[in-house]
Amino acid sequence: QVQLVESGGGLVQAGGSLSLSCAASGIFFIVNAMGWYRQAPGKQRELVATISTGGRTNYADSVKGRFTISRDNAKNAVYLQMNSLKPEDTAVYYCNSDPPGTYYGSRNIYQYDYWGQGTQVTVSS
């Protein structure tokens, strides 16, 4: 059973930094691309950053140069370092596979529609 547990959110002033963590279990982590996503009040969930199995990263234009995604395959964890935070970064942040809900096993690909509880990031102006 897939389980994704996000942590590290909080309240920070504009210009500040936060570091988010996601612990994944129930998946063959090393063969799965992972991503961070966020959902602001009244808005749809959006992609923030992704990292491939080989460590190649991709970022939404709105966070390029400010956020850094990384992964530790030994710990089944993915991280998001957020610097120079802006009020518009306020949202609940989630991790998931890339694309969300699509997982690679040792011999198969499967869909699992699941999101963790997320972690709230609030940036005050």
CSV table of C-alpha atoms in Angstrom, one decimal:
chain,number,residue,atom,x,y,z
A,1,GLN,CA,0.0,0.0,0.0
A,2,VAL,CA,1.4,3.4,-1.1
A,3,GLN,CA,2.0,5.8,1.7
A,4,LEU,CA,3.4,9.3,1.3
A,5,VAL,CA,4.0,11.5,4.4
A,6,GLU,CA,4.9,15.1,3.9
A,7,SER,CA,6.4,17.3,6.6
A,8,GLY,CA,8.3,20.5,7.1
A,9,GLY,CA,5.7,23.1,6.3
A,10,GLY,CA,5.1,26.2,8.4
A,11,LEU,CA,4.6,29.9,8.6
A,12,VAL,CA,7.4,32.1,7.2
A,13,GLN,CA,7.9,35.7,6.2
A,14,ALA,CA,8.4,36.6,2.6
A,15,GLY,CA,12.0,36.1,1.6
A,16,GLY,CA,12.4,33.2,4.0
A,17,SER,CA,13.1,29.6,3.5
A,18,LEU,CA,11.6,26.2,4.3
A,19,SER,CA,12.7,22.6,3.7
A,20,LEU,CA,10.0,20.0,3.0
A,21,SER,CA,10.4,16.3,3.3
A,22,CYS,CA,8.4,13.4,1.9
A,23,ALA,CA,8.8,9.8,3.2
A,24,ALA,CA,7.5,7.2,0.7
A,25,SER,CA,6.7,3.6,1.5
A,26,GLY,CA,4.9,0.8,-0.3
A,27,ILE,CA,6.5,1.6,-3.6
A,28,PHE,CA,9.7,0.6,-5.5
A,29,PHE,CA,11.1,4.0,-4.9
A,30,ILE,CA,14.3,3.9,-6.8
A,31,VAL,CA,12.6,3.2,-10.1
A,32,ASN,CA,10.0,5.9,-9.8
A,33,ALA,CA,10.2,9.6,-10.8
A,34,MET,CA,8.8,11.8,-8.0
A,35,GLY,CA,7.4,15.2,-7.8
A,36,TRP,CA,6.2,18.0,-5.5
A,37,TYR,CA,2.8,19.5,-6.2
A,38,ARG,CA,0.8,22.3,-4.4
A,39,GLN,CA,-2.7,23.5,-4.1
A,40,ALA,CA,-3.6,27.0,-3.0
A,41,PRO,CA,-7.1,27.9,-1.7
A,42,GLY,CA,-9.6,28.0,-4.5
A,43,LYS,CA,-7.1,26.8,-7.1
A,44,GLN,CA,-6.3,23.5,-8.8
A,45,ARG,CA,-3.4,21.4,-7.7
A,46,GLU,CA,-0.3,22.3,-9.8
A,47,LEU,CA,3.1,20.8,-10.4
A,48,VAL,CA,6.0,22.4,-8.6
A,49,ALA,CA,9.0,20.3,-9.4
A,50,THR,CA,9.9,16.8,-10.5
A,51,ILE,CA,13.0,14.6,-10.3
A,52,SER,CA,13.7,11.6,-12.4
A,53,THR,CA,15.2,8.3,-11.3
A,54,GLY,CA,18.5,9.6,-12.5
A,55,GLY,CA,18.3,12.9,-10.7
A,56,ARG,CA,17.2,15.1,-13.6
A,57,THR,CA,15.0,17.9,-12.3
A,58,ASN,CA,12.3,20.1,-13.8
A,59,TYR,CA,10.6,23.1,-12.3
A,60,ALA,CA,7.5,25.2,-12.8
A,61,ASP,CA,8.5,28.6,-14.1
A,62,SER,CA,7.1,30.3,-11.0
A,63,VAL,CA,9.7,28.5,-8.7
A,64,LYS,CA,12.8,28.2,-11.0
A,65,GLY,CA,15.9,29.6,-9.3
A,66,ARG,CA,14.2,29.5,-5.9
A,67,PHE,CA,13.3,25.9,-5.2
A,68,THR,CA,15.4,22.8,-5.4
A,69,ILE,CA,14.1,19.2,-5.5
A,70,SER,CA,16.3,16.3,-4.4
A,71,ARG,CA,15.9,12.6,-3.5
A,72,ASP,CA,17.6,10.1,-1.3
A,73,ASN,CA,16.9,6.6,-2.6
A,74,ALA,CA,18.5,5.0,0.4
A,75,LYS,CA,15.8,6.6,2.6
A,76,ASN,CA,12.9,6.5,0.1
A,77,ALA,CA,12.6,10.2,0.5
A,78,VAL,CA,12.2,13.3,-1.6
A,79,TYR,CA,12.9,16.8,-0.5
A,80,LEU,CA,12.0,20.4,-1.6
A,81,GLN,CA,14.3,23.2,-0.5
A,82,MET,CA,12.3,26.5,-0.9
A,83,ASN,CA,14.2,29.8,-0.8
A,84,SER,CA,13.1,33.4,-1.4
A,85,LEU,CA,9.6,32.5,-0.6
A,86,LYS,CA,6.7,34.7,-1.8
A,87,PRO,CA,3.1,35.1,-0.5
A,88,GLU,CA,2.0,33.4,-3.7
A,89,ASP,CA,3.8,30.2,-2.7
A,90,THR,CA,1.2,29.8,0.1
A,91,ALA,CA,-0.4,26.4,-0.4
A,92,VAL,CA,-0.6,22.8,0.8
A,93,TYR,CA,2.3,20.9,-0.6
A,94,TYR,CA,2.1,17.3,-1.6
A,95,CYS,CA,4.6,14.8,-3.0
A,96,ASN,CA,3.6,12.0,-5.4
A,97,SER,CA,4.9,10.1,-8.3
A,98,ASP,CA,5.5,11.7,-11.7
A,99,PRO,CA,3.0,11.6,-13.2
A,100,PRO,CA,0.8,11.5,-10.1
A,101,GLY,CA,-0.6,8.1,-9.3
A,102,THR,CA,1.5,6.2,-11.8
A,103,TYR,CA,4.0,3.8,-10.2
A,104,TYR,CA,6.6,1.4,-11.6
A,105,GLY,CA,7.0,-1.9,-9.9
A,106,SER,CA,9.8,-4.4,-10.5
A,107,ARG,CA,7.8,-5.9,-13.5
A,108,ASN,CA,4.7,-3.7,-14.0
A,109,ILE,CA,3.2,-0.3,-14.1
A,110,TYR,CA,0.2,0.5,-12.0
A,111,GLN,CA,-2.2,3.3,-11.1
A,112,TYR,CA,-2.9,4.2,-7.5
A,113,ASP,CA,-5.0,7.2,-6.9
A,114,TYR,CA,-3.7,8.5,-3.6
A,115,TRP,CA,-2.5,11.7,-2.0
A,116,GLY,CA,-1.0,12.1,1.4
A,117,GLN,CA,-2.2,14.7,3.9
A,118,GLY,CA,0.2,17.3,2.5
A,119,THR,CA,2.0,20.0,4.5
A,120,GLN,CA,0.8,23.6,4.8
A,121,VAL,CA,3.2,26.4,3.7
A,122,THR,CA,2.1,29.9,4.6
A,123,VAL,CA,4.2,32.9,3.5
A,124,SER,CA,3.3,36.2,5.0
A,125,SER,CA,4.0,39.5,3.3
